[in-house]
Amino acid sequence: MSTDSLHTQTLAELKAGLENRDFSAVELAEALLARIDAHDATLNALLTVTAEQALDAARQADDRIANGEARALEGLPIVHKDIFCTRGVRTTCGSRMLDGFVSPYDATVVSRLADAGTIMLGKANMDEFAMGSSNETSYYGPVHNPWNPACSPGGSSGGSAAAVAGRLAPAATGTDTGGSIRQPAALTNTVGLKPTYGRVSRYGMIAFASSLDQAGVITRSVEDAALLLGGMAGFDERDSTSIDHPVPDYFSALEEDLSGLRVGVVRQHFDAGLEEHTGAAVREALDLLKTKGAELVDVDLPNIDLSVPTYYVVAPAECSSNLSRFDGVRFGHRADDAEDLLDLYCKSRGEGFGAEVKRRILTGTYVLSAGYYDAYYLKAQQVRALIAEDFREAFANVDVIAGPTTPTPAFELGAKTDDPITMYLNDIYTIGANLAGLPALSVPCGFVGGLPVGLHLVGGHFAEQTLLNVAYSYQRDTDWHHRCPEAYA
Amino acid sequence: MSARWEVVIGLEIHTQLATRSKIFSGASTAYGAEPNTQACLVDLGYPGVLPVVNKSVVRMAASFGLAVNATVARRSVFARKNYFYPDLPKGYQISQYELPIVERGELFIDREDGSQKRIGITRAHLEEDAGKSIHEGLDGFTGIDLNRAGTPLLEIVSEPDLRSAREAVAYMRKIHTIVRYLGISDGNMQEGSFRCDANVSVRPKGDERLGTRTELKNLNSFRFVEKAINFEIERQIDLLEDGGEVVQETRLYDADKDETRSMRSKEEANDYRYFPDPDLLPVEIDDSFINAVQASLPELPDAKTRRFVDEFGLRAEDAGILTVSRQLADYFEAACAATAAPAQLVANWILGDLSAALNKEALDVDHSRVTAPMLASLVERIHDNTISGKIAKAVFDGLWAGEGSVDEIIESRGLKQITDASAIESIVAEVIANNPSQAEEYRAGKTKLLGYFVGQVMQATGGKANPGQVNAILKQKLDS
């Protein structure tokens, strides 16, 4: 069979094709590497392409397939967000600070997915240290949205989302601290899943805000999200915050039946901030769930409006400490004309970090300082506990909470860079799940002015399967996710 | 020191816990390796790495808490202490701040008059050590050795209950003894496994309010603790008596010059921005864990001292010295178990000749050339009159030199005590005959001369005559 259309296939389809020997893993890798060559100059989705390594791995995958030793994800190409450490491969985190950094080890997510048989095609562009909602804070320039190159693909996992939407790879890993998987997924017509905090190991994932960061996946179908999550989830003794909880076979357990499902709808999520047509698309999606047997229930999250300010205290506080290790002493950027130790720190960090990272380090340093700690950090942690409690109470009555992923479709590059607050409000619907450690998923649910928007689903702790089932069921009756940006068909 | 002033001292003791691997990584803690060969990616603070608590440090800290009658927290929290320094790879030290694992303990130190004084222990918390900056021999550059980074420490903070350098040293020694008894630290001060900072202030006697304190750093021997504190007390009193003020600051003790000097003032102090480390879960322990640790505690020094007095009839002072280390106490008990001789005699030998021999070669008792069974058989031969105490010293030297067993040495050196009365009698007769004028003086009432005669007899027998018999026979012959 021709390999011309391999880039259009999902992981599940490719898996079947490889098993049937319709094409080889090498042919598949070559086809996608060619796609990257042809299109990434426009998208800027990838920071590093690991062609040689990918082809080597593909050859080994073909051997395994030939020997009947194929593993769960044998030969399936993916890209990793450049926040994951990859042994022997440049790992930049989108920052000048790590421009030349080659990691000596693999993140657990990377090694697990490699052990499951996946093939890494490259490393995806991202907002610097995952701080941003538009991919514009990357030291390597913004990623362009395949649906409209003048628009942002969202962030921080913007490179991952654009690569998947632009058919450069069938799937990508991402990380989500306040919406960094789900928001770009919504803005690029892809599926984005952020699992429960502790579901996936954070080891080797360069920390932004440790208590909020969680690795997840961006794919074009819900089945693929289930498939890929199964390859990376699970307890890791190297991450004390990972949770020893059994990992179900998400893919095999996918279930279309929604009868009796209770879907919570949060009134505040449909307030004035929500763009009208985006709201309409989401309401339509909710109606479809209803026709498929779900019951819509109003739920109240009384403190949810505090989630953005809470997040912008907790996350910067943690990042101000997490990024202290980038001091120019052992690795990363070091200023070459420093006069003394203090000068080395100031110049290396001053040159190595971009404006948004500096803004958050300063904010975080401030909120942890003596005299301010109680008023900011401690208060924010108290509010965070209230928000988590609100969710807990809500999930006593409903199975999932559904609403918009973002207030608007993709915005133009440069539109919000001068106004951090407006930029931060892009994550208004997604941040709550991070604060409460809950799993959440964005699934394509329509288009507004030619740009995609997403339906956001949040579940209780370890309810990934429920989220996947609801989204899977939704995708069985919709074709949004089959739509492809014209230039990338 | 002026009688007008009262000294107030609190100590912060950093004791390295005797784990094989580091507190948050699997790297080895062995001392003395080539720089940076015992630092893994976690110790180096690489991007993406995460700490995992070494479970044995929790058990060790809990055992310390129980040993000093403290509260062991069911829930303690690791926090980040943020500051930049080249030997601090992550830019923060993982420590415990608001919720330490051990709180509100106490111990008792001996005063010079033999009474005891209670010293409160505010808290003890777990933390990681930093690396080392090396400035020598690097041509103006600073080298960083991160072998020590991530080594587990228990920081033990006392109440400001100490009133003199002597008390401070007594307290520090007591902690040193306890951690070694518990087996949670080797207490090696040369290698930095046991070191201390001292907070020192003075106030007019009778004042309730504390004076401004200084913090003395880098005190890595008992002697330096005493000297540094005494220097600092005098410095502060001189300042105050001259109408000056003590500045709150950190001061470094320079052992070569025997002085403290300013390192940094309060104004330059860091704002450490402590907050709970989100990479680590709170340390939660339950009653069954505490009970298990309690059950595994060894007999502690104070209890052992009391038992040595009660059970063995030792002088309290000797019991105190014998129990300074568990190894020495074990040696004593092992030796006592192997001889019928009085325990005090065993103690005398351990505290006398054995200690001297060990000190001379800087050996600890575990590496003594004279083992407990060897010492026991030596003391046994004194007790059964085979040799005199004086001869036994020669046998001890033979034992130390590896000449064989006690009996072999007695045999080969011909040291067996002469207890044959007739043999002693004939020597006595000879000695009296050779010293007629002294014999006359003795008989005229100068009985003190008995000692002279004893000495002569012992000399004539090479010290081998049984002293008791010599005494008795001499008296009998001279008095007759």
PDB file of N, CA and C in Angstrom, chain A residues 111-148:
ATOM      1  N   SER A 111      11.076   6.909  28.922  1.00  0.00           N
ATOM      2  CA  SER A 111      11.556   5.523  28.923  1.00  0.00           C
ATOM      3  C   SER A 111      10.394   4.540  28.893  1.00  0.00           C
ATOM      4  N   ARG A 112       9.292   4.867  29.561  1.00  0.00           N
ATOM      5  CA  ARG A 112       8.143   3.937  29.526  1.00  0.00           C
ATOM      6  C   ARG A 112       7.571   3.834  28.118  1.00  0.00           C
ATOM      7  N   LEU A 113       7.438   4.982  27.472  1.00  0.00           N
ATOM      8  CA  LEU A 113       6.870   4.936  26.117  1.00  0.00           C
ATOM      9  C   LEU A 113       7.843   4.272  25.148  1.00  0.00           C
ATOM     10  N   ALA A 114       9.137   4.450  25.361  1.00  0.00           N
ATOM     11  CA  ALA A 114      10.122   3.759  24.515  1.00  0.00           C
ATOM     12  C   ALA A 114      10.048   2.259  24.780  1.00  0.00           C
ATOM     13  N   ASP A 115       9.910   1.893  26.047  1.00  0.00           N
ATOM     14  CA  ASP A 115       9.811   0.470  26.378  1.00  0.00           C
ATOM     15  C   ASP A 115       8.537  -0.152  25.830  1.00  0.00           C
ATOM     16  N   ALA A 116       7.522   0.676  25.631  1.00  0.00           N
ATOM     17  CA  ALA A 116       6.269   0.156  25.059  1.00  0.00           C
ATOM     18  C   ALA A 116       6.377   0.066  23.527  1.00  0.00           C
ATOM     19  N   GLY A 117       7.472   0.582  22.980  1.00  0.00           N
ATOM     20  CA  GLY A 117       7.684   0.432  21.543  1.00  0.00           C
ATOM     21  C   GLY A 117       7.558   1.697  20.721  1.00  0.00           C
ATOM     22  N   THR A 118       7.223   2.836  21.346  1.00  0.00           N
ATOM     23  CA  THR A 118       7.055   4.054  20.549  1.00  0.00           C
ATOM     24  C   THR A 118       8.396   4.536  20.008  1.00  0.00           C
ATOM     25  N   ILE A 119       8.297   5.314  18.975  1.00  0.00           N
ATOM     26  CA  ILE A 119       9.490   5.853  18.325  1.00  0.00           C
ATOM     27  C   ILE A 119       9.432   7.373  18.390  1.00  0.00           C
ATOM     28  N   MET A 120      10.471   7.968  18.974  1.00  0.00           N
ATOM     29  CA  MET A 120      10.490   9.427  19.102  1.00  0.00           C
ATOM     30  C   MET A 120      10.975  10.059  17.801  1.00  0.00           C
ATOM     31  N   LEU A 121      10.134  10.926  17.239  1.00  0.00           N
ATOM     32  CA  LEU A 121      10.521  11.636  16.012  1.00  0.00           C
ATOM     33  C   LEU A 121      11.268  12.930  16.341  1.00  0.00           C
ATOM     34  N   GLY A 122      10.966  13.502  17.495  1.00  0.00           N
ATOM     35  CA  GLY A 122      11.623  14.763  17.842  1.00  0.00           C
ATOM     36  C   GLY A 122      11.041  15.346  19.104  1.00  0.00           C
ATOM     37  N   LYS A 123      11.499  16.569  19.397  1.00  0.00           N
ATOM     38  CA  LYS A 123      11.096  17.267  20.610  1.00  0.00           C
ATOM     39  C   LYS A 123      10.280  18.503  20.230  1.00  0.00           C
ATOM     40  N   ALA A 124       9.164  18.674  20.932  1.00  0.00           N
ATOM     41  CA  ALA A 124       8.221  19.711  20.531  1.00  0.00           C
ATOM     42  C   ALA A 124       8.499  21.052  21.210  1.00  0.00           C
ATOM     43  N   ASN A 125       8.311  22.097  20.439  1.00  0.00           N
ATOM     44  CA  ASN A 125       8.416  23.470  20.912  1.00  0.00           C
ATOM     45  C   ASN A 125       7.395  23.718  22.037  1.00  0.00           C
ATOM     46  N   MET A 126       7.658  24.680  22.841  1.00  0.00           N
ATOM     47  CA  MET A 126       6.811  24.933  24.015  1.00  0.00           C
ATOM     48  C   MET A 126       7.097  26.318  24.565  1.00  0.00           C
ATOM     49  N   ASP A 127       6.186  26.826  25.373  1.00  0.00           N
ATOM     50  CA  ASP A 127       6.477  28.065  26.085  1.00  0.00           C
ATOM     51  C   ASP A 127       7.648  27.797  27.025  1.00  0.00           C
ATOM     52  N   GLU A 128       8.474  28.813  27.214  1.00  0.00           N
ATOM     53  CA  GLU A 128       9.670  28.654  28.031  1.00  0.00           C
ATOM     54  C   GLU A 128       9.314  28.123  29.419  1.00  0.00           C
ATOM     55  N   PHE A 129       9.911  26.976  29.766  1.00  0.00           N
ATOM     56  CA  PHE A 129       9.655  26.316  31.045  1.00  0.00           C
ATOM     57  C   PHE A 129       8.159  26.119  31.289  1.00  0.00           C
ATOM     58  N   ALA A 130       7.406  26.004  30.197  1.00  0.00           N
ATOM     59  CA  ALA A 130       5.962  25.753  30.246  1.00  0.00           C
ATOM     60  C   ALA A 130       5.173  26.936  30.794  1.00  0.00           C
ATOM     61  N   MET A 131       5.802  28.118  30.791  1.00  0.00           N
ATOM     62  CA  MET A 131       5.123  29.293  31.321  1.00  0.00           C
ATOM     63  C   MET A 131       4.598  30.146  30.175  1.00  0.00           C
ATOM     64  N   GLY A 132       3.328  29.918  29.878  1.00  0.00           N
ATOM     65  CA  GLY A 132       2.715  30.680  28.803  1.00  0.00           C
ATOM     66  C   GLY A 132       1.499  29.942  28.296  1.00  0.00           C
ATOM     67  N   SER A 133       0.640  30.659  27.603  1.00  0.00           N
ATOM     68  CA  SER A 133      -0.589  30.070  27.079  1.00  0.00           C
ATOM     69  C   SER A 133      -0.688  30.264  25.572  1.00  0.00           C
ATOM     70  N   SER A 134       0.436  30.592  24.927  1.00  0.00           N
ATOM     71  CA  SER A 134       0.367  30.880  23.493  1.00  0.00           C
ATOM     72  C   SER A 134       1.590  30.403  22.730  1.00  0.00           C
ATOM     73  N   ASN A 135       2.529  29.802  23.463  1.00  0.00           N
ATOM     74  CA  ASN A 135       3.791  29.369  22.859  1.00  0.00           C
ATOM     75  C   ASN A 135       4.656  30.526  22.385  1.00  0.00           C
ATOM     76  N   GLU A 136       4.294  31.713  22.779  1.00  0.00           N
ATOM     77  CA  GLU A 136       5.086  32.867  22.355  1.00  0.00           C
ATOM     78  C   GLU A 136       6.257  33.149  23.282  1.00  0.00           C
ATOM     79  N   THR A 137       6.312  32.480  24.432  1.00  0.00           N
ATOM     80  CA  THR A 137       7.446  32.747  25.329  1.00  0.00           C
ATOM     81  C   THR A 137       8.625  31.833  25.008  1.00  0.00           C
ATOM     82  N   SER A 138       8.467  30.946  24.035  1.00  0.00           N
ATOM     83  CA  SER A 138       9.586  30.073  23.657  1.00  0.00           C
ATOM     84  C   SER A 138      10.763  30.893  23.159  1.00  0.00           C
ATOM     85  N   TYR A 139      11.966  30.513  23.588  1.00  0.00           N
ATOM     86  CA  TYR A 139      13.181  31.172  23.090  1.00  0.00           C
ATOM     87  C   TYR A 139      13.316  30.916  21.591  1.00  0.00           C
ATOM     88  N   TYR A 140      12.683  29.873  21.091  1.00  0.00           N
ATOM     89  CA  TYR A 140      12.841  29.461  19.701  1.00  0.00           C
ATOM     90  C   TYR A 140      11.724  29.966  18.794  1.00  0.00           C
ATOM     91  N   GLY A 141      11.009  30.946  19.300  1.00  0.00           N
ATOM     92  CA  GLY A 141       9.961  31.543  18.479  1.00  0.00           C
ATOM     93  C   GLY A 141       8.647  30.827  18.633  1.00  0.00           C
ATOM     94  N   PRO A 142       7.561  31.508  18.272  1.00  0.00           N
ATOM     95  CA  PRO A 142       6.231  30.934  18.479  1.00  0.00           C
ATOM     96  C   PRO A 142       5.966  29.777  17.527  1.00  0.00           C
ATOM     97  N   VAL A 143       5.037  28.926  17.947  1.00  0.00           N
ATOM     98  CA  VAL A 143       4.513  27.886  17.058  1.00  0.00           C
ATOM     99  C   VAL A 143       3.302  28.486  16.353  1.00  0.00           C
ATOM    100  N   HIS A 144       3.083  28.094  15.109  1.00  0.00           N
ATOM    101  CA  HIS A 144       1.923  28.601  14.364  1.00  0.00           C
ATOM    102  C   HIS A 144       0.825  27.562  14.360  1.00  0.00           C
ATOM    103  N   ASN A 145      -0.393  28.044  14.451  1.00  0.00           N
ATOM    104  CA  ASN A 145      -1.549  27.144  14.489  1.00  0.00           C
ATOM    105  C   ASN A 145      -1.843  26.641  13.076  1.00  0.00           C
ATOM    106  N   PRO A 146      -1.861  25.320  12.886  1.00  0.00           N
ATOM    107  CA  PRO A 146      -2.105  24.795  11.531  1.00  0.00           C
ATOM    108  C   PRO A 146      -3.437  25.280  10.946  1.00  0.00           C
ATOM    109  N   TRP A 147      -4.375  25.670  11.806  1.00  0.00           N
ATOM    110  CA  TRP A 147      -5.675  26.133  11.314  1.00  0.00           C
ATOM    111  C   TRP A 147      -5.612  27.561  10.803  1.00  0.00           C
ATOM    112  N   ASN A 148      -4.611  28.278  11.220  1.00  0.00           N
ATOM    113  CA  ASN A 148      -4.392  29.644  10.742  1.00  0.00           C
ATOM    114  C   ASN A 148      -3.035  30.080  11.247  1.00  0.00           C
TER     115      ASN A 148
END
